[in-house]
């Protein structure tokens, strides 16, 4: 049985990490919820108001209440503890972490998207990893190099070992789904708290659980012309299981940014349902363009099945894409900023098609036009919190940036992504990759290819 570790309070003078073998009780969660409800009206005028202006305060607070209710309900009544966290402290720890995570989201998701995501938090393993996340991020903010922080980071591997499938103990499908979601939370922690190499290695270990869950539902696979079964990207992204969607997004993102082959071979039978997932609300990336990026990943891995047999199929779809109307309770400037981020994703996808699939260099006029547009869009929202969702845009634009002015702007933006943890990747780390590219093959504004970028990534961030 995996025990939730009891971490000592992280005061400023804390420099040790002990007692990783305690749990916190159900009754205390219920008391914490009562306290949370009493204090929520006060928080809405303070901490919550400081959240990114793209959020509706009431919606965010309702989401937080539902999250804590789900969290508390998921802890078994039989759990007992010799050392408990005070009610107020519990509220502070969980609320602080979730407010931080939600404040980085593109916008608060609607109920049909939000509710399934909340329901999935009821798995016991997921709750434990979320609590580890809470304590780890708190420690990172206080002192990234402390003994306490290193202790929490060490628990990522310990949790992962406990979550590894046991061939002698067949899990139910619900338990397997809980395991996968907990593993993916650990993947996220490993990427942002350790390094890219550790995060990706941990992500590779989630593949067997993902394939097992997909194999249960025949609708999630499709037959290729050669007779082989592959995972249907649009159907899986539209599935009810949040953990399957999260795996797909992680697979698409790592293959795209790191230049590695995707872990899974996908089929693209039809189009993704733009309303069936939650990641556009979290990251601001339109789902149609996520699919396009995944299609280029698959092409680069060797797939030539339609529509991947002609890059023009992908280009025409990206050019024809239009943003979905969004109803939000904030100022018009918030909607304009969202549109800037989404339009930037169109140009990210176009650059990837031209450079990653067609093999053009960064000097291609179409590539340069998209880079200029990304820089303009980035400058237009540079002083807004929502600008952190331009992270991938800056990486892709940086690959083909020619002028020192563009490179300086993009380097500065990437170096600013130190505490904002929306994506798996770190801004300073990818900035070093671009510096290697700019001072190597791209010195003096010389043309570069996507493969040149991948070579720089391999040199600076080996996996």
CSV table of C-alpha atoms in Angstrom, one decimal:
chain,number,residue,atom,x,y,z
A,1,UNK,CA,0.0,0.0,0.0
A,2,UNK,CA,1.3,3.4,-0.9
A,3,UNK,CA,1.3,5.9,2.0
A,4,UNK,CA,0.8,9.6,1.5
A,5,UNK,CA,3.9,11.3,3.0
A,6,UNK,CA,3.4,13.8,5.8
A,7,UNK,CA,5.7,16.7,5.1
A,8,UNK,CA,6.8,19.2,7.8
A,9,UNK,CA,5.6,22.7,7.4
A,10,UNK,CA,7.9,24.7,5.2
A,11,UNK,CA,8.8,27.7,7.4
A,12,UNK,CA,11.7,30.0,6.3
A,13,UNK,CA,14.2,28.3,8.6
A,14,UNK,CA,13.2,24.7,7.6
A,15,UNK,CA,16.2,22.8,6.2
A,16,UNK,CA,15.3,19.2,6.7
A,17,UNK,CA,12.9,16.6,5.3
A,18,UNK,CA,11.7,13.8,7.5
A,19,UNK,CA,8.7,11.7,8.4
A,20,UNK,CA,7.6,10.8,4.9
A,21,UNK,CA,5.3,8.1,6.1
A,22,UNK,CA,2.2,9.8,7.6
A,23,UNK,CA,-1.2,10.6,6.2
A,24,UNK,CA,-3.8,13.2,6.9
A,25,UNK,CA,-7.4,12.2,8.0
A,26,UNK,CA,-10.8,12.5,6.3
A,27,UNK,CA,-12.4,14.4,9.2
A,28,UNK,CA,-9.8,17.1,9.0
A,29,UNK,CA,-10.6,17.6,5.3
A,30,UNK,CA,-14.2,18.1,6.2
A,31,UNK,CA,-13.3,20.7,8.8
A,32,UNK,CA,-11.0,22.4,6.3
A,33,UNK,CA,-13.8,22.6,3.7
A,34,UNK,CA,-16.0,24.3,6.3
A,35,UNK,CA,-13.3,26.8,7.0
A,36,UNK,CA,-12.7,27.3,3.3
A,37,UNK,CA,-16.4,28.1,2.6
A,38,UNK,CA,-16.4,30.6,5.5
A,39,UNK,CA,-13.2,32.3,4.2
A,40,UNK,CA,-14.0,32.2,0.5
A,41,UNK,CA,-15.9,35.5,0.5
A,42,UNK,CA,-12.9,37.2,2.1
A,43,UNK,CA,-10.5,35.6,-0.4
A,44,UNK,CA,-12.4,36.7,-3.4
A,45,UNK,CA,-11.5,40.3,-2.7
A,46,UNK,CA,-7.8,39.5,-2.2
A,47,UNK,CA,-5.9,36.5,-3.4
A,48,UNK,CA,-8.5,35.6,-6.0
A,49,UNK,CA,-8.7,39.1,-7.5
A,50,UNK,CA,-5.0,39.0,-8.1
A,51,UNK,CA,-5.5,36.1,-10.5
A,52,UNK,CA,-4.9,36.7,-14.2
A,53,UNK,CA,-7.6,39.1,-15.4
A,54,UNK,CA,-8.8,36.5,-17.9
A,55,UNK,CA,-10.6,34.7,-15.1
A,56,UNK,CA,-14.1,35.2,-13.8
A,57,UNK,CA,-13.8,35.4,-10.0
A,58,UNK,CA,-17.0,33.6,-9.2
A,59,UNK,CA,-16.3,30.8,-11.7
A,60,UNK,CA,-12.8,30.3,-10.3
A,61,UNK,CA,-14.0,30.2,-6.7
A,62,UNK,CA,-16.7,27.7,-7.5
A,63,UNK,CA,-14.1,25.6,-9.2
A,64,UNK,CA,-11.9,25.7,-6.2
A,65,UNK,CA,-14.7,24.7,-3.9
A,66,UNK,CA,-15.6,21.7,-6.1
A,67,UNK,CA,-11.9,20.7,-6.2
A,68,UNK,CA,-11.5,20.7,-2.4
A,69,UNK,CA,-14.8,18.8,-2.0
A,70,UNK,CA,-13.6,16.2,-4.5
A,71,UNK,CA,-10.2,16.0,-2.8
A,72,UNK,CA,-11.7,15.5,0.7
A,73,UNK,CA,-14.2,12.9,-0.5
A,74,UNK,CA,-11.4,10.8,-2.1
A,75,UNK,CA,-9.5,10.2,1.2
A,76,UNK,CA,-10.5,6.9,2.7
A,77,UNK,CA,-12.3,7.2,6.1
A,78,UNK,CA,-10.0,4.5,7.5
A,79,UNK,CA,-7.0,6.7,7.2
A,80,UNK,CA,-5.6,7.7,10.5
A,81,UNK,CA,-2.6,9.9,11.5
A,82,UNK,CA,-0.4,10.4,14.5
A,83,UNK,CA,0.5,13.8,13.2
A,84,UNK,CA,-2.0,16.0,11.5
A,85,UNK,CA,-2.0,19.3,9.7
A,86,UNK,CA,-4.0,22.1,11.3
A,87,UNK,CA,-7.3,22.9,9.5
A,88,UNK,CA,-6.2,26.3,8.5
A,89,UNK,CA,-2.8,25.0,7.3
A,90,UNK,CA,-4.5,22.4,5.2
A,91,UNK,CA,-6.7,25.0,3.5
A,92,UNK,CA,-3.7,27.3,3.0
A,93,UNK,CA,-1.5,24.6,1.4
A,94,UNK,CA,-4.1,23.1,-1.0
A,95,UNK,CA,-5.8,26.4,-1.8
A,96,UNK,CA,-2.5,28.2,-2.5
A,97,UNK,CA,-1.3,25.5,-4.9
A,98,UNK,CA,-4.6,25.3,-6.8
A,99,UNK,CA,-4.9,29.1,-7.0
A,100,UNK,CA,-1.4,29.2,-8.5
A,101,UNK,CA,-2.1,26.4,-11.0
A,102,UNK,CA,-5.5,27.9,-12.0
A,103,UNK,CA,-4.2,31.4,-12.2
A,104,UNK,CA,-1.9,30.2,-15.0
A,105,UNK,CA,-4.7,28.7,-17.0
A,106,UNK,CA,-5.8,30.3,-20.3
A,107,UNK,CA,-9.3,30.7,-18.8
A,108,UNK,CA,-11.6,28.9,-16.5
A,109,UNK,CA,-13.2,26.0,-18.3
A,110,UNK,CA,-17.0,25.6,-18.6
A,111,UNK,CA,-18.8,23.0,-16.5
A,112,UNK,CA,-19.0,20.3,-19.2
A,113,UNK,CA,-15.2,20.4,-19.4
A,114,UNK,CA,-14.4,21.2,-15.8
A,115,UNK,CA,-16.6,18.6,-14.1
A,116,UNK,CA,-15.1,15.5,-15.6
A,117,UNK,CA,-11.6,16.9,-14.8
A,118,UNK,CA,-12.7,17.4,-11.1
A,119,UNK,CA,-14.2,14.0,-10.9
A,120,UNK,CA,-11.0,12.3,-11.9
A,121,UNK,CA,-9.3,13.8,-8.9
A,122,UNK,CA,-11.1,11.3,-6.7
A,123,UNK,CA,-8.6,8.6,-7.4
A,124,UNK,CA,-6.5,8.1,-4.3
A,125,UNK,CA,-3.1,7.9,-6.0
A,126,UNK,CA,-3.9,11.2,-7.8
A,127,UNK,CA,-4.7,12.9,-4.5
A,128,UNK,CA,-1.3,11.8,-3.1
A,129,UNK,CA,0.6,13.1,-6.1
A,130,UNK,CA,-1.3,16.4,-5.9
A,131,UNK,CA,-0.3,16.8,-2.3
A,132,UNK,CA,3.3,16.1,-3.2
A,133,UNK,CA,3.0,18.8,-5.9
A,134,UNK,CA,1.7,21.2,-3.4
A,135,UNK,CA,4.6,20.8,-1.0
A,136,UNK,CA,7.2,20.6,-3.7
A,137,UNK,CA,6.1,23.9,-5.4
A,138,UNK,CA,6.0,25.6,-2.0
A,139,UNK,CA,9.5,24.4,-1.3
A,140,UNK,CA,10.7,25.5,-4.7
A,141,UNK,CA,9.4,29.0,-4.2
A,142,UNK,CA,11.1,29.3,-0.8
A,143,UNK,CA,14.5,27.8,-1.7
A,144,UNK,CA,15.0,25.6,-4.8
A,145,UNK,CA,18.3,24.3,-3.5
A,146,UNK,CA,17.3,23.4,0.1
A,147,UNK,CA,17.5,20.0,1.6
A,148,UNK,CA,13.7,20.1,2.0
A,149,UNK,CA,13.3,20.6,-1.7
A,150,UNK,CA,15.7,17.8,-2.6
A,151,UNK,CA,13.8,15.6,-0.3
A,152,UNK,CA,10.5,16.2,-2.1
A,153,UNK,CA,12.1,15.8,-5.5
A,154,UNK,CA,13.4,12.4,-4.3
A,155,UNK,CA,9.9,11.4,-3.5
A,156,UNK,CA,8.9,11.7,-7.2
A,157,UNK,CA,11.0,8.6,-7.9
A,158,UNK,CA,9.7,6.8,-4.8
A,159,UNK,CA,6.1,7.5,-5.8
A,160,UNK,CA,6.8,6.4,-9.4
A,161,UNK,CA,8.3,3.1,-8.2
A,162,UNK,CA,5.2,2.4,-6.1
A,163,UNK,CA,3.0,3.2,-9.1
A,164,UNK,CA,4.8,0.8,-11.5
A,165,UNK,CA,2.4,-2.0,-12.7
A,166,UNK,CA,2.9,-5.3,-10.9
A,167,UNK,CA,2.5,-8.2,-13.2
A,168,UNK,CA,1.4,-10.3,-10.3
A,169,UNK,CA,-1.3,-7.9,-9.3
A,170,UNK,CA,-3.8,-7.1,-12.0
A,171,UNK,CA,-5.4,-3.7,-11.5
A,172,UNK,CA,-9.0,-3.0,-12.3
A,173,UNK,CA,-9.6,-0.5,-15.1
A,174,UNK,CA,-10.5,2.2,-12.6
A,175,UNK,CA,-7.3,1.6,-10.7
A,176,UNK,CA,-5.3,1.5,-13.9
A,177,UNK,CA,-6.8,4.9,-14.9
A,178,UNK,CA,-6.0,6.3,-11.5
A,179,UNK,CA,-2.4,5.0,-11.8
A,180,UNK,CA,-2.0,6.6,-15.2
A,181,UNK,CA,-3.3,10.0,-14.0
A,182,UNK,CA,-1.0,9.9,-11.0
A,183,UNK,CA,2.0,8.9,-13.1
A,184,UNK,CA,1.3,11.9,-15.5
A,185,UNK,CA,1.2,14.2,-12.5
A,186,UNK,CA,4.6,12.9,-11.5
A,187,UNK,CA,5.8,13.4,-15.1
A,188,UNK,CA,4.8,17.0,-14.9
A,189,UNK,CA,6.6,17.4,-11.6
A,190,UNK,CA,9.7,15.8,-12.9
A,191,UNK,CA,9.8,18.1,-16.0
A,192,UNK,CA,9.4,21.3,-14.0
A,193,UNK,CA,11.3,20.4,-10.8
A,194,UNK,CA,14.1,18.1,-12.0
A,195,UNK,CA,14.9,18.4,-15.7
A,196,UNK,CA,13.8,17.6,-19.2
A,197,UNK,CA,15.7,14.3,-19.3
A,198,UNK,CA,14.1,13.0,-16.1
A,199,UNK,CA,10.7,14.1,-17.1
A,200,UNK,CA,10.8,12.5,-20.5
A,201,UNK,CA,12.2,9.2,-19.1
A,202,UNK,CA,9.4,9.1,-16.6
A,203,UNK,CA,6.9,9.9,-19.4
A,204,UNK,CA,8.1,6.9,-21.4
A,205,UNK,CA,7.2,4.6,-18.5
A,206,UNK,CA,3.5,5.6,-18.7
A,207,UNK,CA,3.1,4.1,-22.1
A,208,UNK,CA,2.1,0.5,-21.0
A,209,UNK,CA,-0.7,1.8,-18.8
A,210,UNK,CA,-1.9,4.1,-21.6
A,211,UNK,CA,-2.0,1.3,-24.2
A,212,UNK,CA,-3.8,-1.0,-21.8
A,213,UNK,CA,-6.6,1.6,-21.3
A,214,UNK,CA,-6.9,2.3,-25.0
A,215,UNK,CA,-7.1,-1.4,-25.8
A,216,UNK,CA,-10.2,-1.8,-23.7
A,217,UNK,CA,-12.2,0.4,-26.0
A,218,UNK,CA,-12.2,-0.7,-29.6
A,219,UNK,CA,-13.5,2.7,-30.7
A,220,UNK,CA,-10.1,4.3,-29.8
A,221,UNK,CA,-8.2,2.3,-32.4
A,222,UNK,CA,-8.3,2.5,-36.2
A,223,UNK,CA,-6.9,0.1,-38.8
A,224,UNK,CA,-4.2,1.5,-41.2
A,225,UNK,CA,-4.1,0.4,-44.9
A,226,UNK,CA,-1.3,-2.0,-44.1
A,227,UNK,CA,-3.6,-3.8,-41.6
A,228,UNK,CA,-1.9,-2.6,-38.4
A,229,UNK,CA,-4.0,-1.1,-35.6
A,230,UNK,CA,-3.1,2.4,-34.4
A,231,UNK,CA,-4.5,4.8,-31.8
A,232,UNK,CA,-7.1,7.1,-33.2
A,233,UNK,CA,-5.9,10.6,-32.2
A,234,UNK,CA,-9.3,12.4,-32.6
A,235,UNK,CA,-11.3,9.7,-30.9
A,236,UNK,CA,-8.9,9.4,-28.0
A,237,UNK,CA,-8.7,13.1,-27.5
A,238,UNK,CA,-12.5,13.1,-27.4
A,239,UNK,CA,-12.7,10.2,-24.9
A,240,UNK,CA,-14.2,10.8,-21.4
A,241,UNK,CA,-11.0,9.7,-19.6
A,242,UNK,CA,-9.0,12.8,-18.8
A,243,UNK,CA,-5.8,10.8,-18.3
A,244,UNK,CA,-5.9,9.6,-22.0
A,245,UNK,CA,-6.2,13.1,-23.2
A,246,UNK,CA,-3.4,14.3,-21.0
A,247,UNK,CA,-1.1,11.6,-22.4
A,248,UNK,CA,-1.9,12.6,-25.9
A,249,UNK,CA,-1.1,16.2,-25.3
A,250,UNK,CA,2.2,15.3,-23.5
A,251,UNK,CA,3.1,13.0,-26.4
A,252,UNK,CA,2.4,15.7,-29.0
A,253,UNK,CA,4.2,18.4,-27.0
A,254,UNK,CA,7.4,16.4,-26.3
A,255,UNK,CA,7.7,15.1,-29.9
A,256,UNK,CA,7.2,18.7,-31.1
A,257,UNK,CA,9.5,20.6,-28.8
A,258,UNK,CA,12.2,18.0,-28.2
A,259,UNK,CA,12.3,16.5,-31.7
A,260,UNK,CA,11.8,12.9,-30.5
A,261,UNK,CA,9.4,10.4,-32.2
A,262,UNK,CA,6.0,10.2,-30.6
A,263,UNK,CA,5.6,7.2,-28.2
A,264,UNK,CA,2.5,6.1,-30.0
A,265,UNK,CA,1.6,5.6,-33.7
A,266,UNK,CA,-1.6,7.5,-34.4
A,267,UNK,CA,-4.3,7.5,-37.0
A,268,UNK,CA,-6.2,10.7,-38.0
A,269,UNK,CA,-9.6,9.5,-39.0
A,270,UNK,CA,-11.8,12.6,-38.9
A,271,UNK,CA,-11.4,15.8,-36.9
A,272,UNK,CA,-11.2,16.4,-33.2
A,273,UNK,CA,-14.2,17.7,-31.4
A,274,UNK,CA,-13.1,21.2,-30.3
A,275,UNK,CA,-15.4,21.1,-27.2
A,276,UNK,CA,-14.6,17.7,-25.8
A,277,UNK,CA,-11.3,18.4,-24.0
A,278,UNK,CA,-10.0,20.8,-21.4
A,279,UNK,CA,-6.5,21.6,-22.7
A,280,UNK,CA,-7.5,24.7,-24.8
A,281,UNK,CA,-8.8,26.2,-21.6
A,282,UNK,CA,-5.6,25.4,-19.8
A,283,UNK,CA,-3.0,26.1,-22.4
A,284,UNK,CA,-4.8,28.2,-25.0
A,285,UNK,CA,-3.9,26.0,-27.9
A,286,UNK,CA,-6.8,25.3,-30.3
A,287,UNK,CA,-7.4,21.6,-30.5
A,288,UNK,CA,-7.5,21.6,-34.3
A,289,UNK,CA,-3.9,22.9,-34.3
A,290,UNK,CA,-2.9,20.4,-31.6
A,291,UNK,CA,-4.0,17.7,-34.1
A,292,UNK,CA,-2.0,19.4,-36.9
A,293,UNK,CA,1.2,19.5,-34.8
A,294,UNK,CA,0.7,15.8,-33.9
A,295,UNK,CA,0.2,15.0,-37.6
A,296,UNK,CA,3.6,16.6,-38.4
A,297,UNK,CA,5.1,14.6,-35.6
A,298,UNK,CA,3.7,11.5,-37.1
A,299,UNK,CA,5.0,12.4,-40.6
A,300,UNK,CA,8.5,13.0,-39.2
A,301,UNK,CA,8.3,9.6,-37.5
A,302,UNK,CA,7.6,8.0,-40.9
A,303,UNK,CA,3.8,7.9,-41.4
A,304,UNK,CA,2.6,8.6,-44.9
A,305,UNK,CA,-1.1,7.6,-44.5
A,306,UNK,CA,-3.6,10.3,-45.6
A,307,UNK,CA,-3.9,13.1,-44.8
A,308,UNK,CA,-0.2,13.0,-44.0
A,309,UNK,CA,0.7,12.1,-47.6
A,310,UNK,CA,0.5,15.8,-48.7
A,311,UNK,CA,1.6,18.8,-46.6
A,312,UNK,CA,-0.9,21.0,-48.4
A,313,UNK,CA,-3.7,19.1,-46.7
A,314,UNK,CA,-2.4,20.3,-43.4
A,315,UNK,CA,-1.6,23.8,-44.6
A,316,UNK,CA,-5.1,24.4,-46.0
A,317,UNK,CA,-6.7,23.3,-42.8
A,318,UNK,CA,-4.5,25.6,-40.7
A,319,UNK,CA,-5.2,28.6,-43.0
A,320,UNK,CA,-9.0,27.9,-42.9
A,321,UNK,CA,-9.1,27.5,-39.1
A,322,UNK,CA,-11.1,30.1,-37.2
A,323,UNK,CA,-11.1,30.7,-33.5
A,324,UNK,CA,-14.1,29.3,-31.6
A,325,UNK,CA,-16.2,32.1,-30.0
A,326,UNK,CA,-15.6,32.3,-26.2
A,327,UNK,CA,-18.0,33.7,-23.7
A,328,UNK,CA,-16.2,35.1,-20.7
A,329,UNK,CA,-17.0,37.4,-17.9
A,330,UNK,CA,-14.0,39.7,-18.1
A,331,UNK,CA,-13.1,42.8,-19.9
A,332,UNK,CA,-12.9,43.0,-23.7
A,333,UNK,CA,-9.1,43.3,-23.5
A,334,UNK,CA,-9.1,39.7,-22.1
A,335,UNK,CA,-10.8,38.3,-25.2
A,336,UNK,CA,-8.5,40.3,-27.5
A,337,UNK,CA,-5.5,38.9,-25.7
A,338,UNK,CA,-6.8,35.3,-26.0
A,339,UNK,CA,-7.3,35.8,-29.7
A,340,UNK,CA,-3.7,37.0,-30.0
A,341,UNK,CA,-2.5,33.7,-28.3
A,342,UNK,CA,-4.7,31.6,-30.5
A,343,UNK,CA,-3.7,33.4,-33.7
A,344,UNK,CA,-0.1,32.9,-32.7
A,345,UNK,CA,-0.7,29.1,-32.6
A,346,UNK,CA,-1.8,29.3,-36.3
A,347,UNK,CA,1.6,30.6,-37.1
A,348,UNK,CA,3.4,28.1,-34.9
A,349,UNK,CA,1.6,25.3,-36.8
A,350,UNK,CA,2.5,26.8,-40.2
A,351,UNK,CA,6.2,27.1,-39.3
A,352,UNK,CA,6.2,23.5,-38.2
A,353,UNK,CA,4.6,22.4,-41.5
A,354,UNK,CA,7.0,24.4,-43.6
A,355,UNK,CA,10.2,23.6,-41.7
A,356,UNK,CA,9.3,20.3,-40.1
A,357,UNK,CA,7.5,18.6,-43.0
A,358,UNK,CA,8.4,20.4,-46.2
A,359,UNK,CA,12.1,20.8,-45.2
A,360,UNK,CA,12.3,24.5,-46.0
A,361,UNK,CA,14.9,26.6,-44.2
A,362,UNK,CA,14.2,29.5,-41.9
A,363,UNK,CA,14.7,31.9,-44.8
A,364,UNK,CA,11.5,30.8,-46.5
A,365,UNK,CA,9.3,33.9,-46.9
A,366,UNK,CA,6.4,32.1,-45.4
A,367,UNK,CA,8.4,31.2,-42.3
A,368,UNK,CA,9.7,34.7,-41.9
A,369,UNK,CA,6.2,36.1,-42.3
A,370,UNK,CA,4.9,33.9,-39.5
A,371,UNK,CA,7.9,34.7,-37.2
A,372,UNK,CA,7.2,38.5,-37.6
A,373,UNK,CA,3.6,37.9,-36.8
A,374,UNK,CA,4.4,35.9,-33.6
A,375,UNK,CA,6.8,38.7,-32.5
A,376,UNK,CA,4.1,41.3,-33.1
A,377,UNK,CA,1.5,39.4,-31.2
A,378,UNK,CA,3.9,38.7,-28.4
A,379,UNK,CA,4.7,42.4,-28.1
A,380,UNK,CA,1.0,43.3,-28.0
A,381,UNK,CA,0.4,41.2,-24.8
A,382,UNK,CA,3.9,41.4,-23.4
A,383,UNK,CA,2.8,43.1,-20.2
A,384,UNK,CA,-0.3,40.9,-19.6
A,385,UNK,CA,-0.3,37.7,-17.4
A,386,UNK,CA,-1.8,35.8,-20.3
A,387,UNK,CA,1.5,36.3,-22.2
A,388,UNK,CA,3.0,33.3,-20.5
A,389,UNK,CA,0.9,31.2,-22.9
A,390,UNK,CA,3.2,32.4,-25.7
A,391,UNK,CA,5.9,30.2,-24.4
A,392,UNK,CA,5.9,27.7,-27.3
A,393,UNK,CA,5.4,30.5,-29.8
A,394,UNK,CA,8.7,32.1,-28.7
A,395,UNK,CA,10.6,28.8,-29.0
A,396,UNK,CA,9.3,28.2,-32.5
A,397,UNK,CA,9.8,31.8,-33.7
A,398,UNK,CA,13.3,31.7,-32.2
A,399,UNK,CA,14.3,28.7,-34.4
A,400,UNK,CA,14.0,30.8,-37.5
A,401,UNK,CA,14.7,34.3,-36.1
A,402,UNK,CA,17.3,36.1,-38.3
A,403,UNK,CA,17.8,39.6,-36.8
A,404,UNK,CA,19.5,40.2,-33.5
A,405,UNK,CA,16.5,42.4,-32.5
A,406,UNK,CA,14.2,39.4,-32.8
A,407,UNK,CA,16.6,37.0,-31.1
A,408,UNK,CA,17.1,39.4,-28.2
A,409,UNK,CA,13.4,39.8,-27.7
A,410,UNK,CA,12.7,36.1,-27.8
A,411,UNK,CA,15.6,35.3,-25.6
A,412,UNK,CA,14.4,37.8,-23.0
A,413,UNK,CA,10.9,36.3,-23.1
A,414,UNK,CA,12.1,32.8,-22.7
A,415,UNK,CA,14.4,33.7,-19.8
A,416,UNK,CA,11.4,35.2,-18.0
A,417,UNK,CA,9.6,31.8,-17.9
A,418,UNK,CA,11.1,30.7,-14.6
A,419,UNK,CA,8.2,30.4,-12.2
A,420,UNK,CA,5.2,30.1,-14.5
A,421,UNK,CA,4.7,26.4,-14.9
A,422,UNK,CA,2.0,25.9,-17.5
A,423,UNK,CA,4.0,23.8,-20.0
A,424,UNK,CA,6.4,20.9,-19.3
A,425,UNK,CA,9.4,22.8,-20.4
A,426,UNK,CA,11.7,25.5,-18.9
A,427,UNK,CA,12.3,28.8,-20.6
A,428,UNK,CA,16.0,29.2,-19.6
A,429,UNK,CA,16.7,25.6,-20.8
A,430,UNK,CA,15.2,26.1,-24.2
A,431,UNK,CA,16.9,29.6,-24.4
A,432,UNK,CA,20.2,27.8,-24.2
A,433,UNK,CA,19.2,25.5,-27.0
A,434,UNK,CA,18.4,28.5,-29.2
A,435,UNK,CA,21.7,30.2,-28.2
A,436,UNK,CA,23.5,27.0,-29.4
A,437,UNK,CA,21.6,27.2,-32.7
A,438,UNK,CA,22.1,30.9,-33.2
A,439,UNK,CA,25.9,30.8,-32.5
A,440,UNK,CA,26.3,27.6,-34.5
A,441,UNK,CA,24.5,26.9,-37.8
A,442,UNK,CA,22.5,30.1,-37.6
A,443,UNK,CA,25.4,32.4,-36.8
A,444,UNK,CA,25.0,35.8,-38.4
A,445,UNK,CA,21.4,35.1,-39.3
A,446,UNK,CA,22.3,32.2,-41.6
A,447,UNK,CA,19.4,29.9,-42.6
A,448,UNK,CA,18.7,26.9,-40.4
A,449,UNK,CA,16.4,23.8,-40.7
A,450,UNK,CA,14.2,22.1,-38.2
A,451,UNK,CA,16.8,19.3,-38.0
A,452,UNK,CA,19.4,21.9,-37.1
A,453,UNK,CA,17.2,22.8,-34.1
A,454,UNK,CA,16.9,19.2,-33.1
A,455,UNK,CA,20.6,18.8,-33.2
A,456,UNK,CA,21.1,21.8,-30.9
A,457,UNK,CA,18.5,20.4,-28.5
A,458,UNK,CA,20.4,17.1,-28.5
A,459,UNK,CA,23.7,18.9,-27.8
A,460,UNK,CA,22.3,21.1,-25.0
A,461,UNK,CA,19.5,18.9,-23.5
A,462,UNK,CA,20.5,15.3,-24.2
A,463,UNK,CA,17.8,12.6,-23.6
